[in-house]
């Protein structure tokens, strides 16, 4: 099998952008640079096993290693495209996928192994977020030797786009790009299934939106908008595939604010001043099209779903027991100088690599309860920069990135 490949997008001293890939040697815990060859130590305890047997891992031949020079300037994101599945539903151990290069004027698919490059021109747009559209098992968009991969993209104007990668005979045949509608400017997109998408925004209110099967007039899904916001809308955008189901208030980013008096006024003639019973904070919130002026009285309204008393959290990531599992099991919490992990405690003991740490005094609740656990291989004495699930050669792995290493 081939060792995992890490694709990098970089810019040289002359301003040209390129894409190159390097190998990750899991058994030796090192990086194999492009053009090098390496074989894994199959005697190592960390070697990947397939069907219970150690799998010899090597770098792909030089002619198949991913590399693309002088791509479109302004590209800022890479999206991995997995190799096509075989008739049995698996993936060849020596199959290599490609990458989507998201630029400001075009989207490029490139696979050195396939010898294929597909370019799709798009309108001027800076793409900020991306997520794959993965439905539950049994609702696959594959038929015969044809299948499709779908991705949701969010740009700087708040538009949500659908990118479809069509494959035939295991090779990418075409790219299709369609604008679904406009939501908040997204920092992150998460597809929840059944056409529902969470739009996470640092620049406006986050939203839960539904992708409709057929377009509807914009006025039908924006009855709550003010007349001023309607006057500022693009007249060309008359229909949309998006319907906002719920919004989650976000006052940030606050560019400026002022404290203004309000309520009843009483004048004190002895000192020549006015006394007000309460004041209101007027904030300039949001960015660009999502900019608003908001009034804050007596704190910020909040709908509490759950509460865990912890201070100083710098970042959080959810992890699953296995890559293909639907439900999350662990919550990784990163602090300034340490990392803590909460796990869902059920009837089965939470064991990861034979190492757990739970409070046995906690009574088990139906559906599971959160308890602090440890995961073997994770460095709990340092702040975590990223954590996630990966699948390599059929093996379920967890990744932790700290300031001086990547732990798998």
Short mmCIF file of C-alpha atoms in Angstrom, two decimals:
data_model
loop_
_atom_site.label_atom_id
_atom_site.label_comp_id
_atom_site.label_asym_id
_atom_site.label_seq_id
_atom_site.Cartn_x
_atom_site.Cartn_y
_atom_site.Cartn_z
CA UNK A 1 0.00 0.00 0.00
CA UNK A 2 1.00 3.62 -0.39
CA UNK A 3 1.71 5.65 2.71
CA UNK A 4 -0.65 8.61 3.35
CA UNK A 5 -0.01 11.68 1.23
CA UNK A 6 -0.05 15.26 2.52
CA UNK A 7 -0.83 17.90 -0.13
CA UNK A 8 0.57 21.41 0.40
CA UNK A 9 -0.29 24.69 -1.30
CA UNK A 10 2.59 27.17 -1.22
CA UNK A 11 3.87 30.34 -2.88
CA UNK A 12 7.45 30.86 -4.04
CA UNK A 13 9.58 34.02 -3.85
CA UNK A 14 8.35 35.18 -7.26
CA UNK A 15 4.70 35.00 -6.22
CA UNK A 16 3.79 31.84 -8.15
CA UNK A 17 1.62 29.26 -6.37
CA UNK A 18 2.22 25.51 -6.55
CA UNK A 19 0.82 22.27 -5.13
CA UNK A 20 3.08 19.42 -4.02
CA UNK A 21 2.64 16.29 -1.89
CA UNK A 22 4.82 14.56 0.69
CA UNK A 23 4.40 11.17 2.35
CA UNK A 24 3.69 10.54 6.03
CA UNK A 25 5.56 7.47 7.29
CA UNK A 26 3.39 6.36 10.20
CA UNK A 27 5.61 3.53 11.44
CA UNK A 28 8.70 5.77 11.64
CA UNK A 29 6.76 8.92 12.53
CA UNK A 30 8.46 11.06 9.90
CA UNK A 31 7.77 12.84 6.63
CA UNK A 32 9.02 11.51 3.29
CA UNK A 33 9.64 14.42 0.92
CA UNK A 34 8.45 14.48 -2.67
CA UNK A 35 10.63 12.39 -4.96
CA UNK A 36 11.93 10.17 -2.14
CA UNK A 37 11.15 6.48 -1.68
CA UNK A 38 10.66 4.72 1.66
CA UNK A 39 9.35 1.44 2.98
CA UNK A 40 7.70 1.08 6.35
CA UNK A 41 9.22 -1.11 9.03
CA UNK A 42 6.67 -3.91 9.08
CA UNK A 43 8.06 -5.18 12.39
CA UNK A 44 7.09 -1.96 14.11
CA UNK A 45 4.15 -2.04 16.51
CA UNK A 46 2.82 1.09 14.80
CA UNK A 47 2.70 -0.48 11.31
CA UNK A 48 -0.72 -0.49 9.67
CA UNK A 49 -2.47 -3.83 9.55
CA UNK A 50 -4.90 -4.94 6.84
CA UNK A 51 -6.85 -8.16 7.44
CA UNK A 52 -4.65 -8.79 10.50
CA UNK A 53 -1.39 -8.72 8.53
CA UNK A 54 1.22 -5.93 8.41
CA UNK A 55 0.95 -3.94 5.19
CA UNK A 56 4.17 -2.88 3.47
CA UNK A 57 3.84 0.86 2.85
CA UNK A 58 5.79 2.64 0.14
CA UNK A 59 5.79 6.00 -1.59
CA UNK A 60 3.93 6.19 -4.90
CA UNK A 61 6.11 6.18 -8.05
CA UNK A 62 7.43 9.66 -8.99
CA UNK A 63 5.06 9.78 -11.94
CA UNK A 64 2.03 9.37 -9.66
CA UNK A 65 2.96 11.68 -6.78
CA UNK A 66 0.73 14.73 -6.70
CA UNK A 67 2.37 17.87 -8.08
CA UNK A 68 1.03 20.90 -9.95
CA UNK A 69 3.08 24.01 -10.77
CA UNK A 70 1.87 27.57 -11.38
CA UNK A 71 -1.76 27.29 -10.46
CA UNK A 72 -4.11 30.26 -10.48
CA UNK A 73 -2.93 33.10 -8.27
CA UNK A 74 -5.16 33.78 -5.32
CA UNK A 75 -5.85 30.11 -4.59
CA UNK A 76 -6.33 29.64 -0.88
CA UNK A 77 -7.78 26.18 -0.24
CA UNK A 78 -7.20 22.52 -1.14
CA UNK A 79 -9.95 19.89 -0.94
CA UNK A 80 -9.03 16.21 -1.14
CA UNK A 81 -10.91 14.01 -3.62
CA UNK A 82 -10.74 10.33 -2.60
CA UNK A 83 -10.12 7.63 -5.21
CA UNK A 84 -13.11 5.86 -6.72
CA UNK A 85 -14.39 2.75 -4.97
CA UNK A 86 -14.17 -0.69 -6.52
CA UNK A 87 -17.15 -2.88 -7.41
CA UNK A 88 -17.00 -4.42 -3.94
CA UNK A 89 -17.33 -1.01 -2.29
CA UNK A 90 -13.71 -0.78 -1.15
CA UNK A 91 -10.71 1.19 -2.39
CA UNK A 92 -7.60 -0.19 -4.02
CA UNK A 93 -4.59 -0.09 -1.69
CA UNK A 94 -2.51 1.56 -4.43
CA UNK A 95 -5.22 3.99 -5.61
CA UNK A 96 -4.48 7.70 -5.41
CA UNK A 97 -7.05 10.46 -5.45
CA UNK A 98 -6.66 14.08 -6.48
CA UNK A 99 -7.26 17.56 -5.11
CA UNK A 100 -9.59 20.44 -5.84
CA UNK A 101 -7.76 23.77 -5.91
CA UNK A 102 -10.18 26.56 -5.02
CA UNK A 103 -9.18 29.85 -6.64
CA UNK A 104 -10.84 33.24 -6.94
CA UNK A 105 -11.69 32.86 -10.64
CA UNK A 106 -11.59 29.12 -11.24
CA UNK A 107 -11.75 25.71 -9.58
CA UNK A 108 -9.14 23.20 -10.70
CA UNK A 109 -9.15 19.45 -10.23
CA UNK A 110 -5.74 17.80 -10.59
CA UNK A 111 -4.55 14.21 -10.23
CA UNK A 112 -1.03 13.35 -11.30
CA UNK A 113 -1.79 9.62 -11.03
CA UNK A 114 -4.71 9.95 -13.45
CA UNK A 115 -2.85 12.43 -15.60
CA UNK A 116 -5.95 14.62 -15.47
CA UNK A 117 -6.52 18.33 -14.94
CA UNK A 118 -10.02 19.83 -15.13
CA UNK A 119 -10.58 23.58 -14.95
CA UNK A 120 -13.97 25.16 -14.17
CA UNK A 121 -14.20 28.98 -14.51
CA UNK A 122 -16.36 30.71 -11.88
CA UNK A 123 -17.29 34.29 -11.16
CA UNK A 124 -15.03 36.44 -9.02
CA UNK A 125 -15.36 35.00 -5.52
CA UNK A 126 -13.13 34.36 -2.53
CA UNK A 127 -14.16 30.95 -1.19
CA UNK A 128 -13.90 30.82 2.60
CA UNK A 129 -15.41 27.48 3.63
CA UNK A 130 -16.06 24.01 2.27
CA UNK A 131 -17.65 20.74 3.41
CA UNK A 132 -18.48 17.44 1.70
CA UNK A 133 -22.11 16.43 1.20
CA UNK A 134 -22.35 12.89 2.57
CA UNK A 135 -25.73 11.23 2.92
CA UNK A 136 -26.48 8.17 5.01
CA UNK A 137 -25.82 4.72 3.61
CA UNK A 138 -28.37 3.60 1.07
CA UNK A 139 -28.78 7.06 -0.53
CA UNK A 140 -25.67 6.94 -2.72
CA UNK A 141 -25.57 8.98 -5.95
CA UNK A 142 -23.63 6.22 -7.76
CA UNK A 143 -24.97 4.23 -10.68
CA UNK A 144 -22.94 1.64 -12.59
CA UNK A 145 -19.51 3.00 -13.40
CA UNK A 146 -20.63 6.58 -12.75
CA UNK A 147 -20.66 8.36 -9.40
CA UNK A 148 -20.67 11.91 -8.08
CA UNK A 149 -18.99 13.71 -5.21
CA UNK A 150 -20.67 16.85 -3.91
CA UNK A 151 -19.24 19.74 -1.91
CA UNK A 152 -20.77 22.88 -0.43
CA UNK A 153 -18.72 26.07 -0.77
CA UNK A 154 -19.23 29.42 0.95
CA UNK A 155 -17.78 32.69 -0.36
CA UNK A 156 -17.06 36.15 1.03
CA UNK A 157 -20.47 37.52 -0.01
CA UNK A 158 -22.42 34.86 1.88
CA UNK A 159 -23.41 32.84 -1.18
CA UNK A 160 -23.58 29.06 -0.81
CA UNK A 161 -22.54 27.06 -3.88
CA UNK A 162 -22.81 23.37 -4.80
CA UNK A 163 -19.81 21.81 -6.56
CA UNK A 164 -20.40 18.42 -8.19
CA UNK A 165 -17.44 16.25 -9.23
CA UNK A 166 -18.65 13.71 -11.79
CA UNK A 167 -16.67 10.51 -12.32
CA UNK A 168 -16.98 7.83 -14.98
CA UNK A 169 -15.01 4.62 -14.92
CA UNK A 170 -13.20 5.78 -11.79
CA UNK A 171 -11.86 8.96 -13.48
CA UNK A 172 -13.07 12.52 -13.01
CA UNK A 173 -15.03 13.47 -16.13
CA UNK A 174 -16.55 16.87 -15.34
CA UNK A 175 -17.10 19.60 -12.76
CA UNK A 176 -20.42 21.38 -12.21
CA UNK A 177 -20.89 24.56 -10.16
CA UNK A 178 -24.24 26.01 -9.07
CA UNK A 179 -25.20 28.80 -6.67
CA UNK A 180 -27.91 27.77 -4.20
CA UNK A 181 -28.57 31.06 -2.47
CA UNK A 182 -27.34 33.52 0.13
CA UNK A 183 -26.88 33.06 3.88
CA UNK A 184 -24.56 34.59 6.48
CA UNK A 185 -20.89 34.89 5.47
CA UNK A 186 -19.69 31.45 6.53
CA UNK A 187 -16.54 30.61 8.46
CA UNK A 188 -17.50 26.93 8.52
CA UNK A 189 -20.10 24.72 6.84
CA UNK A 190 -21.35 21.41 8.23
CA UNK A 191 -23.72 19.18 6.28
CA UNK A 192 -26.07 17.48 8.74
CA UNK A 193 -27.93 15.23 6.31
CA UNK A 194 -31.40 15.38 4.71
CA UNK A 195 -30.53 18.70 3.08
CA UNK A 196 -29.84 20.53 6.36
CA UNK A 197 -26.70 22.67 6.68
CA UNK A 198 -25.24 24.51 9.66
CA UNK A 199 -23.66 27.81 8.60
CA UNK A 200 -21.17 28.87 11.26
CA UNK A 201 -20.18 32.54 11.01
CA UNK A 202 -17.67 34.74 12.77
CA UNK A 203 -19.07 37.79 10.96
CA UNK A 204 -22.84 37.51 11.60
CA UNK A 205 -25.49 35.25 13.07
CA UNK A 206 -24.92 31.54 12.53
CA UNK A 207 -27.78 29.79 10.79
CA UNK A 208 -29.44 26.42 10.28
CA UNK A 209 -30.63 26.30 6.66
CA UNK A 210 -32.54 23.78 4.58
CA UNK A 211 -31.60 23.05 0.94
CA UNK A 212 -34.85 22.90 -1.03
CA UNK A 213 -35.47 20.56 -3.95
CA UNK A 214 -36.87 23.36 -6.10
CA UNK A 215 -36.11 27.10 -6.16
CA UNK A 216 -38.54 29.49 -4.50
CA UNK A 217 -38.81 33.30 -4.65
CA UNK A 218 -36.46 35.06 -2.24
CA UNK A 219 -39.40 36.94 -0.72
CA UNK A 220 -40.96 33.61 0.33
CA UNK A 221 -38.09 32.78 2.67
CA UNK A 222 -37.20 36.31 3.85
CA UNK A 223 -40.47 37.65 5.23
CA UNK A 224 -38.67 38.65 8.42
CA UNK A 225 -36.33 40.99 6.60
CA UNK A 226 -36.84 44.71 6.89
CA UNK A 227 -37.72 46.87 3.93
CA UNK A 228 -34.25 48.41 4.07
CA UNK A 229 -32.56 45.01 3.65
CA UNK A 230 -34.85 44.17 0.72
CA UNK A 231 -33.98 47.40 -1.03
CA UNK A 232 -30.27 46.51 -0.76
CA UNK A 233 -30.73 43.00 -2.19
CA UNK A 234 -29.43 42.06 -5.61
CA UNK A 235 -32.43 42.24 -8.02
CA UNK A 236 -30.88 39.46 -10.13
CA UNK A 237 -31.13 37.02 -7.23
CA UNK A 238 -34.88 36.43 -7.47
CA UNK A 239 -34.93 32.76 -6.43
CA UNK A 240 -33.10 30.64 -3.88
CA UNK A 241 -32.70 27.00 -2.87
CA UNK A 242 -32.04 27.95 0.77
CA UNK A 243 -34.54 28.40 3.58
CA UNK A 244 -33.41 29.63 6.98
CA UNK A 245 -34.85 27.46 9.75
CA UNK A 246 -33.15 29.03 12.75
CA UNK A 247 -30.62 31.76 13.58
CA UNK A 248 -28.15 31.87 16.46
CA UNK A 249 -27.34 35.40 17.63
CA UNK A 250 -23.76 36.60 17.33
CA UNK A 251 -22.94 40.17 18.35
CA UNK A 252 -19.38 39.93 17.10
CA UNK A 253 -17.31 41.27 15.64
CA UNK A 254 -18.14 44.57 17.35
CA UNK A 255 -16.38 47.33 15.41
CA UNK A 256 -17.56 50.17 17.68
CA UNK A 257 -20.06 50.77 20.46
CA UNK A 258 -21.49 53.54 22.58
CA UNK A 259 -23.40 53.77 25.84
CA UNK A 260 -26.60 55.74 25.37
CA UNK A 261 -29.07 56.74 28.11
CA UNK A 262 -32.70 55.73 27.74
CA UNK A 263 -35.83 55.28 29.86
CA UNK A 264 -37.42 57.90 32.08
CA UNK A 265 -35.66 61.23 32.43
CA UNK A 266 -35.67 63.43 35.51
CA UNK A 267 -33.81 66.73 35.73
CA UNK A 268 -31.98 67.80 38.88
CA UNK A 269 -32.04 71.61 38.74
CA UNK A 270 -29.70 71.93 41.71
CA UNK A 271 -26.78 70.51 39.78
CA UNK A 272 -28.05 71.02 36.23
CA UNK A 273 -27.82 67.33 35.19
CA UNK A 274 -30.23 64.76 33.79
CA UNK A 275 -30.68 61.41 35.53
CA UNK A 276 -31.66 58.26 33.59
CA UNK A 277 -32.89 55.05 35.15
CA UNK A 278 -31.10 52.77 32.67
CA UNK A 279 -28.78 52.85 29.66
CA UNK A 280 -28.48 50.86 26.45
CA UNK A 281 -25.35 49.77 24.57
CA UNK A 282 -25.49 50.51 20.85
CA UNK A 283 -23.10 48.28 18.88
CA UNK A 284 -21.85 48.29 15.30
CA UNK A 285 -21.78 44.52 14.69
CA UNK A 286 -20.97 42.30 11.73
CA UNK A 287 -19.02 42.75 8.53
CA UNK A 288 -19.95 43.88 5.00
CA UNK A 289 -23.49 42.83 4.00
CA UNK A 290 -24.10 41.40 7.46
CA UNK A 291 -23.27 44.67 9.25
CA UNK A 292 -25.96 45.75 11.72
CA UNK A 293 -26.62 48.26 14.48
CA UNK A 294 -27.84 46.48 17.61
CA UNK A 295 -29.17 47.51 21.00
CA UNK A 296 -28.10 45.56 24.09
CA UNK A 297 -30.06 45.91 27.31
CA UNK A 298 -29.25 44.09 30.56
CA UNK A 299 -26.74 41.71 28.98
CA UNK A 300 -26.88 39.45 25.98
CA UNK A 301 -29.75 37.03 25.48
CA UNK A 302 -28.73 33.36 25.35
CA UNK A 303 -30.60 30.07 24.99
CA UNK A 304 -28.75 27.50 27.06
CA UNK A 305 -28.71 23.94 25.75
CA UNK A 306 -26.14 22.44 28.15
CA UNK A 307 -23.53 23.67 30.61
CA UNK A 308 -20.08 22.44 31.63
CA UNK A 309 -18.12 24.63 34.05
CA UNK A 310 -14.64 25.06 32.53
CA UNK A 311 -12.54 28.18 32.02
CA UNK A 312 -9.72 29.00 29.63
CA UNK A 313 -10.72 26.74 26.72
CA UNK A 314 -8.89 27.79 23.54
CA UNK A 315 -10.35 25.22 21.14
CA UNK A 316 -12.59 22.13 20.94
CA UNK A 317 -12.83 19.18 18.53
CA UNK A 318 -15.19 16.19 18.48
CA UNK A 319 -13.86 12.70 17.68
CA UNK A 320 -15.57 9.44 16.77
CA UNK A 321 -14.56 5.94 17.87
CA UNK A 322 -14.22 4.91 14.22
CA UNK A 323 -13.87 6.97 11.06
CA UNK A 324 -17.16 5.69 9.58
CA UNK A 325 -19.25 6.01 12.74
CA UNK A 326 -22.09 8.52 12.74
CA UNK A 327 -21.98 9.67 16.38
CA UNK A 328 -19.18 11.51 18.17
CA UNK A 329 -17.71 9.91 21.29
CA UNK A 330 -14.91 12.22 22.50
CA UNK A 331 -14.66 15.98 23.02
CA UNK A 332 -11.07 17.27 22.96
CA UNK A 333 -10.61 20.51 24.90
CA UNK A 334 -7.47 22.59 24.41
CA UNK A 335 -6.24 24.88 27.17
CA UNK A 336 -3.18 27.17 27.32
CA UNK A 337 -0.80 24.51 28.67
CA UNK A 338 -2.78 21.27 28.60
CA UNK A 339 -5.38 19.18 26.79
CA UNK A 340 -8.35 17.43 28.39
CA UNK A 341 -10.71 14.90 26.83
CA UNK A 342 -14.32 14.19 27.71
CA UNK A 343 -15.84 10.89 26.60
CA UNK A 344 -19.37 9.52 26.42
CA UNK A 345 -19.63 6.92 29.18
CA UNK A 346 -21.98 4.03 28.39
CA UNK A 347 -22.36 0.43 29.48
CA UNK A 348 -19.14 -0.44 27.67
CA UNK A 349 -15.89 0.80 29.16
CA UNK A 350 -14.38 3.60 27.11
CA UNK A 351 -11.04 2.20 26.08
CA UNK A 352 -8.74 3.68 23.46
CA UNK A 353 -5.43 1.89 23.06
CA UNK A 354 -5.99 0.28 26.46
CA UNK A 355 -5.86 3.59 28.34
CA UNK A 356 -8.87 5.16 30.10
CA UNK A 357 -9.43 7.36 33.11
CA UNK A 358 -13.00 7.70 34.33
CA UNK A 359 -14.82 8.51 37.52
CA UNK A 360 -16.43 5.26 38.66
CA UNK A 361 -18.63 7.10 41.16
CA UNK A 362 -20.71 8.76 38.43
CA UNK A 363 -24.00 7.03 37.86
CA UNK A 364 -24.60 6.01 34.26
CA UNK A 365 -27.45 7.83 32.56
CA UNK A 366 -29.54 6.57 29.70
CA UNK A 367 -27.92 7.63 26.43
CA UNK A 368 -24.52 8.12 28.06
CA UNK A 369 -22.91 10.75 30.27
CA UNK A 370 -19.74 12.80 29.83
CA UNK A 371 -16.69 11.85 31.90
CA UNK A 372 -13.04 12.80 31.67
CA UNK A 373 -10.98 10.17 29.83
CA UNK A 374 -7.51 9.76 28.36
CA UNK A 375 -6.62 8.52 24.87
CA UNK A 376 -3.39 6.61 24.44
CA UNK A 377 -0.90 8.53 22.31
CA UNK A 378 -2.43 11.96 22.96
CA UNK A 379 -0.16 14.51 24.65
CA UNK A 380 -2.20 15.97 27.50
CA UNK A 381 0.60 18.23 28.74
CA UNK A 382 0.47 20.57 25.71
CA UNK A 383 -2.13 22.72 24.02
CA UNK A 384 -3.78 21.05 21.03
CA UNK A 385 -3.87 22.96 17.72
CA UNK A 386 -6.02 20.38 15.89
CA UNK A 387 -7.55 16.95 16.46
CA UNK A 388 -9.51 14.72 14.10
CA UNK A 389 -10.30 11.25 12.69
CA UNK A 390 -8.47 9.76 9.70
CA UNK A 391 -8.68 6.40 7.92
CA UNK A 392 -5.58 4.91 6.30
CA UNK A 393 -5.60 1.52 4.62
CA UNK A 394 -8.72 0.47 6.53
CA UNK A 395 -7.18 1.46 9.89
CA UNK A 396 -9.04 3.97 12.10
CA UNK A 397 -6.59 6.55 13.44
CA UNK A 398 -6.75 9.75 15.50
CA UNK A 399 -4.60 12.80 14.79
CA UNK A 400 -3.41 15.37 17.33
CA UNK A 401 -1.40 18.42 16.29
CA UNK A 402 0.64 20.24 18.97
CA UNK A 403 3.20 23.01 18.64
CA UNK A 404 6.16 20.70 17.98
CA UNK A 405 4.73 17.47 16.53
CA UNK A 406 1.90 15.63 14.81
CA UNK A 407 0.78 12.57 16.79
CA UNK A 408 -1.11 9.71 15.09
#
